[in-house]
Short mmCIF file of C-alpha atoms in Angstrom, two decimals:
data_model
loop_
_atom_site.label_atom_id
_atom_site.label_comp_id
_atom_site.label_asym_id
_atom_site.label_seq_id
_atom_site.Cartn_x
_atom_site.Cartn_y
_atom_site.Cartn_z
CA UNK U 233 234.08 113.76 403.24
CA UNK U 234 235.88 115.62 401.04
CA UNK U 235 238.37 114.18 398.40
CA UNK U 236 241.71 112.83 400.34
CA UNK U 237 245.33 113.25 398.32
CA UNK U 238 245.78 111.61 395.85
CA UNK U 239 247.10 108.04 396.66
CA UNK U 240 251.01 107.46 395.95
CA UNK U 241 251.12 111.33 396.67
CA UNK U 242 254.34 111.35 398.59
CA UNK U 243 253.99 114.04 400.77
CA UNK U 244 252.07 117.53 399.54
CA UNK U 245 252.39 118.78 396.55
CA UNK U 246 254.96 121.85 395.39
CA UNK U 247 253.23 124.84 394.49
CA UNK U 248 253.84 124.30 390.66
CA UNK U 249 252.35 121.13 390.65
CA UNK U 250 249.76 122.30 392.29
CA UNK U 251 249.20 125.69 389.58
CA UNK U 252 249.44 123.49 387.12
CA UNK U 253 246.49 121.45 388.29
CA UNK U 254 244.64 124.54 388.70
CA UNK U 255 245.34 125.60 384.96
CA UNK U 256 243.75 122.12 383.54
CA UNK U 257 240.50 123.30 385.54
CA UNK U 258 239.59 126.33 383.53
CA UNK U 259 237.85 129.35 384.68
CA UNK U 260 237.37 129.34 388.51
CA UNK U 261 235.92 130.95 391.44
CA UNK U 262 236.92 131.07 394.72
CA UNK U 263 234.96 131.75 397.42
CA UNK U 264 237.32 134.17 399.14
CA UNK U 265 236.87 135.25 403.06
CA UNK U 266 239.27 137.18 405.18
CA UNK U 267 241.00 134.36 406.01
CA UNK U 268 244.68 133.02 404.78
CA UNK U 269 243.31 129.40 403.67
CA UNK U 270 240.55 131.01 400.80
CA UNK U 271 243.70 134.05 400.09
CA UNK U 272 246.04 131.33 398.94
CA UNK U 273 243.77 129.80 397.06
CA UNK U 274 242.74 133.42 395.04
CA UNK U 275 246.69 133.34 394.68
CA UNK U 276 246.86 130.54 392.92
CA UNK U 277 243.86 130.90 391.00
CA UNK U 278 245.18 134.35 389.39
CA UNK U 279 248.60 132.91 388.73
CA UNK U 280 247.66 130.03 387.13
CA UNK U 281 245.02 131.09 385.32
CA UNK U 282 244.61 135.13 384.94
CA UNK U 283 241.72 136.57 384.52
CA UNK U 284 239.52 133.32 384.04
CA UNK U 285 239.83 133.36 388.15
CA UNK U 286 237.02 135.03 390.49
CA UNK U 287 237.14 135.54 393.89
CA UNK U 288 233.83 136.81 395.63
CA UNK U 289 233.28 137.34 399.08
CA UNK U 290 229.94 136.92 401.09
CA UNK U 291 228.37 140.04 403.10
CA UNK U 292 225.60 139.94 405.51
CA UNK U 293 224.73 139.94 409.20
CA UNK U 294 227.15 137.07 409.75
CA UNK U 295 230.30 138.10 408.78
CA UNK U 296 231.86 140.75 410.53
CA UNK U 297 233.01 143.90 408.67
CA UNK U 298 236.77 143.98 409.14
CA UNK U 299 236.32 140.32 407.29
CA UNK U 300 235.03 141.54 404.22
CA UNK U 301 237.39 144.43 404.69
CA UNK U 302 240.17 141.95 404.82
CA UNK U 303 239.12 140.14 402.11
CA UNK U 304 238.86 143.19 399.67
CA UNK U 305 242.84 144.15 400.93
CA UNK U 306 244.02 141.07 399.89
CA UNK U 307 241.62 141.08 396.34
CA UNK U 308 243.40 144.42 395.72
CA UNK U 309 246.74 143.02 396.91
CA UNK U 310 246.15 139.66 394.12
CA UNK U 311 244.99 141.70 391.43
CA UNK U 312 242.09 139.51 391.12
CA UNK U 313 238.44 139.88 390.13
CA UNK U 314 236.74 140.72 392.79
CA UNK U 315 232.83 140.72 394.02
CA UNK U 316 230.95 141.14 396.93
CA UNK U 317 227.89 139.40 397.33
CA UNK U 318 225.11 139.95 400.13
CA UNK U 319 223.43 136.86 401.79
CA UNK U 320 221.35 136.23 404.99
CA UNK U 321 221.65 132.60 406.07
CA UNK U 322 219.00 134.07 408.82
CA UNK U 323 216.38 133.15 406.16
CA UNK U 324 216.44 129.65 407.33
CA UNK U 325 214.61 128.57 410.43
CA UNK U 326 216.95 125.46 410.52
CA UNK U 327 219.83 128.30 410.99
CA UNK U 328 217.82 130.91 412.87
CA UNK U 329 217.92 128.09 415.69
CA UNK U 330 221.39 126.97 415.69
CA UNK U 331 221.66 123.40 416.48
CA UNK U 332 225.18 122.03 416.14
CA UNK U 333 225.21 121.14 412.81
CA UNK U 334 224.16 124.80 411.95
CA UNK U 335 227.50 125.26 409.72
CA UNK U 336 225.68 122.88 407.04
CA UNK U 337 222.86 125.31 406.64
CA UNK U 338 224.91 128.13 406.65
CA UNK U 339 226.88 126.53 404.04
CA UNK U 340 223.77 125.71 402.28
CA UNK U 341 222.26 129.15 401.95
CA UNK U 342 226.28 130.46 401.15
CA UNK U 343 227.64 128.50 398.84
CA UNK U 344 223.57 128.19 396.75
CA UNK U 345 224.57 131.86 396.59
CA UNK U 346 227.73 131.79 395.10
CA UNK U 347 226.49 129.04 392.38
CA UNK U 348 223.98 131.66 391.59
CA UNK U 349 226.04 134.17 390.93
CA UNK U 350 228.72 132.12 389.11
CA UNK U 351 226.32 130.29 387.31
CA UNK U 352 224.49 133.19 385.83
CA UNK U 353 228.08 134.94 384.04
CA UNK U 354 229.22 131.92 382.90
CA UNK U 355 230.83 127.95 383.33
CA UNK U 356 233.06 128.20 386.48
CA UNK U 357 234.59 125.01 388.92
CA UNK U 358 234.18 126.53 391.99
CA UNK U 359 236.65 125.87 394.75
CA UNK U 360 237.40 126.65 398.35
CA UNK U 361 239.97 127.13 400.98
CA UNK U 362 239.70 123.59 402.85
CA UNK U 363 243.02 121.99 402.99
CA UNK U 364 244.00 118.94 405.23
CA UNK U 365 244.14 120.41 408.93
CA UNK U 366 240.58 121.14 408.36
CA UNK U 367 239.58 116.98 408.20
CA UNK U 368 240.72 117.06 411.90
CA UNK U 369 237.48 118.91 412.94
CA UNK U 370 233.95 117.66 412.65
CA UNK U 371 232.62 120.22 409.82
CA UNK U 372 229.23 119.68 409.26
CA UNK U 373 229.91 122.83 406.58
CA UNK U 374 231.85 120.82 404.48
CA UNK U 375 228.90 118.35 403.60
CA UNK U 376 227.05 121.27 402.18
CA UNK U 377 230.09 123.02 400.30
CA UNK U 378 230.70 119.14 398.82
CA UNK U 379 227.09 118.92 398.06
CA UNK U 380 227.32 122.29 396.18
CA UNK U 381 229.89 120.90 394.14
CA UNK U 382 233.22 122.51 395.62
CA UNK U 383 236.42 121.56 395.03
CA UNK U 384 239.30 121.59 397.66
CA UNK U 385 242.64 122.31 396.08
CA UNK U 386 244.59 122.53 398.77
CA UNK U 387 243.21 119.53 400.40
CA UNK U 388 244.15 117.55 396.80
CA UNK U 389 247.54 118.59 397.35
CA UNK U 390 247.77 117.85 400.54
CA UNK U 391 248.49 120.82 401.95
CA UNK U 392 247.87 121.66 405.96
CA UNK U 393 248.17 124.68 407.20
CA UNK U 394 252.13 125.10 407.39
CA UNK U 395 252.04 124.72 403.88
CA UNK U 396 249.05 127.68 403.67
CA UNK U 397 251.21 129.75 405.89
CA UNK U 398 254.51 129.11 404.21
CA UNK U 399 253.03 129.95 400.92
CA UNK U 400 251.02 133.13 401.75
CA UNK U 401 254.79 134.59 403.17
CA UNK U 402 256.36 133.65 400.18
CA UNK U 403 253.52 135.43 398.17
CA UNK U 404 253.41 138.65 400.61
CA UNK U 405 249.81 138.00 401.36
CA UNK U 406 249.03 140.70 403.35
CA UNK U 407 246.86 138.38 406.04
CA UNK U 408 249.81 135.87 405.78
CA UNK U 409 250.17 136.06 409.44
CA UNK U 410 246.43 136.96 410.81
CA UNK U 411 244.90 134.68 413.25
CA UNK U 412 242.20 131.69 411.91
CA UNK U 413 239.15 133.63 411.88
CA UNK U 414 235.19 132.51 412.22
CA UNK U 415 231.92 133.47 411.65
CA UNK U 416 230.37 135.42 413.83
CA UNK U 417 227.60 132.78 414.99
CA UNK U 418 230.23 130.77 416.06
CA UNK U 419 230.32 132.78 419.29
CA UNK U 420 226.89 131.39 419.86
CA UNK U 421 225.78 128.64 422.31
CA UNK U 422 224.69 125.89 420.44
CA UNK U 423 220.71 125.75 421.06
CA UNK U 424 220.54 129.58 421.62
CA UNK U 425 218.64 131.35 418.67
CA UNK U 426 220.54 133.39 416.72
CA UNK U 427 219.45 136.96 415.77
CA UNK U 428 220.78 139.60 413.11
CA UNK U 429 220.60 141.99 416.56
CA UNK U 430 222.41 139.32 418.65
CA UNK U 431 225.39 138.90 415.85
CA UNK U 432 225.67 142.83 416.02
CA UNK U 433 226.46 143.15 419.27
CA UNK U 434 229.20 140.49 419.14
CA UNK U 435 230.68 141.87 416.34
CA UNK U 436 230.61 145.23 418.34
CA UNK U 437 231.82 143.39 421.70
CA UNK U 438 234.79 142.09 419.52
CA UNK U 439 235.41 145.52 417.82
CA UNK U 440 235.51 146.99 421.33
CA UNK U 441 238.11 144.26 422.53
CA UNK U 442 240.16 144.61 419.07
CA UNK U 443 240.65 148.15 419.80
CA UNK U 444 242.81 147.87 422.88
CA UNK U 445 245.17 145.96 420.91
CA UNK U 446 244.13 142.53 421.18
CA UNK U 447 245.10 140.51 418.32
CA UNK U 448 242.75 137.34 418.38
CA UNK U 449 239.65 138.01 420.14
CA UNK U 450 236.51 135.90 420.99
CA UNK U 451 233.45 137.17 422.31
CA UNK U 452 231.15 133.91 423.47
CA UNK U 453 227.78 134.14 424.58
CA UNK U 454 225.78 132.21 426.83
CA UNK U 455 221.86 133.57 427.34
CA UNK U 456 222.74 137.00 428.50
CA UNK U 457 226.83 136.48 429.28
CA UNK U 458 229.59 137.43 427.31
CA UNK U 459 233.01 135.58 427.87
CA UNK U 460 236.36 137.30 426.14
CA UNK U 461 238.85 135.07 425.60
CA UNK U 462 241.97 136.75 423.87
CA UNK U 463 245.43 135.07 422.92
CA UNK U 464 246.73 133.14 426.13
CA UNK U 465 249.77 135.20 426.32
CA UNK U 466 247.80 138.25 426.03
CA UNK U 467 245.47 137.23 428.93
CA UNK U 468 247.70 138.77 431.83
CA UNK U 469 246.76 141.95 430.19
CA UNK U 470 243.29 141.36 429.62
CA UNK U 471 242.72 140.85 433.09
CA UNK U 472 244.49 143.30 434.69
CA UNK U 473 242.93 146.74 435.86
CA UNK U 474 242.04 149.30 435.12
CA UNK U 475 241.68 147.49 431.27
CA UNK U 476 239.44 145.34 432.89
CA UNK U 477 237.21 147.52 434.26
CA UNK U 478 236.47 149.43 431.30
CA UNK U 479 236.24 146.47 429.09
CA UNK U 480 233.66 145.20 431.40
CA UNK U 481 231.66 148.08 431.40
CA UNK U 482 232.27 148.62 427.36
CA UNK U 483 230.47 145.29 427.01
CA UNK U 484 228.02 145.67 429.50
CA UNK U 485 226.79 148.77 427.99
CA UNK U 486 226.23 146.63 424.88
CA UNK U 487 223.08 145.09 426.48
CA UNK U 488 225.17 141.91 427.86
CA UNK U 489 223.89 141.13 431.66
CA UNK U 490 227.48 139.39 432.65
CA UNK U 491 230.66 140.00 431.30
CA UNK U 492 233.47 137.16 432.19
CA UNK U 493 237.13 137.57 431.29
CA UNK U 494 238.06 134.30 430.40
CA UNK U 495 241.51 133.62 432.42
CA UNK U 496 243.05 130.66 430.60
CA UNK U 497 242.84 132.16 426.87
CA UNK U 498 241.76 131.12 423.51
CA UNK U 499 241.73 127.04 422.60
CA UNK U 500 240.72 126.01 419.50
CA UNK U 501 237.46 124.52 419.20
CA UNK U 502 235.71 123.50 415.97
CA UNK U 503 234.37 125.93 413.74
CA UNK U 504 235.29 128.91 416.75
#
């Protein structure tokens, strides 16, 4: 498991104890996603240590487009160095068939990537977005990004997601307040393959939800059935005609057999 806080710690750390952590580490790169967790860290980064930090963000048939999207807005928004770097974690058979600890090989293709790249322009520590929340969760993911050799500043400092959240408001990140995001494969039954085709038309489905004005939006699949789950207080709306009609049919016309409109609403699951 990843490094716990430090012991005698008494509670997390402030945020200059924690930049001044980060400044002992030398040049850095973070391995930055859409998300708020991997943005605070690119904060940080920058602040503490300029233009000796590097944020680059993975493309490929995983990761949906308003992601990297996201993750360039906030790049631009930091000021930091930014890169994009394609990968296909579809490569590996292991992946391709999605058993449950799928993440690790994900993470193993991913962050091999990223050590690539960093490795070949110079002497980095790379780092990540984990921070303690994330320890609650079984993460298969975070075997492979420890095996990599990530580090986990947030999680050193103890830090949990109020303390992401809190920061990234302060800081005027502009994803301070965007839903916890996941890869797209996610959406995948476990022991279902997993095909570049079968990620694009979630990432459609979602795209098609999104656009009514749904803020955080699953699209599951099961064999040939798509389940939407949306925010539960957003549900009523969801389900109610004639939106649900023509969502329906917008999915269905995707190449999904069944479309279900899921009536309780998003729960958090691991890694979804």
């Amino acid at each position: 498991m990843p490094v716990p806080v430090a012991p005698g710690t008494p509670g997390p750390w402030t945020s200059e104890r924690l930049l001044a952590r980060i400044a002992e580490g030398g040049p850095s790169l973070v391995a930055l996603s859409g998300g708020v967790d991997s943005a605070v860290v690119a904060v940080l980064l920058h602040r503490a240590l300029g233009d000796r930090a590097q944020a680059v963000t993975l493309t490929g048939p995983a990761v949906a487009a308003e992601e990297v999207e996201r993750a360039e807005r906030v790049a631009r928004a930091i000021g930091v160095p930014h890169a994009l770097l394609p990968v296909d974690p579809l490569a590996l058979p292991e992946y391709r068939a999605n058993p449950s600890n799928r993440c690790f090989f994900c993470r193993q293709v991913e962050m091999g990537a990223i050590r690539a790249w960093g490795d070949a322009r110079g002497r980095w520590r790379y780092v990540d977005g984990v921070h303690r929340d994330d320890l609650l969760d079984d993460r298969p993911g975070l075997r492979a990004m420890q095996e990599a050799g990530f580090e986990h500043p947030l999680l050193a400092a103890g830090w949990g997601k109020a303390e992401v959240r809190a920061f990234a408001r302060a800081a005027g990140l502009p994803n301070a307040e965007a839903p916890s995001e996941a890869c797209l494969a996610s959406r995948i039954r476990h022991g279902q393959p997993i095909s570049a085709e079968l990620l694009g038309r979630v990432e459609r489905a979602e795209a098609e939800v999104r656009a009514r004005g749904f803020r955080r939006v699953r699209v599951r699949v099961d064999g040939a059935t798509a389940r939407v789950v949306v925010d539960p207080e957003e549900t009523p709306r969801l389900l109610a005609a004639p939106l649900s009609t023509e969502l329906a049919a917008a999915l269905a016309r995707l190449g999904f057999d069944a479309v279900v409109l899921d009536p309780v609403g998003y729960r958090r699951r691991p890694g979804a």
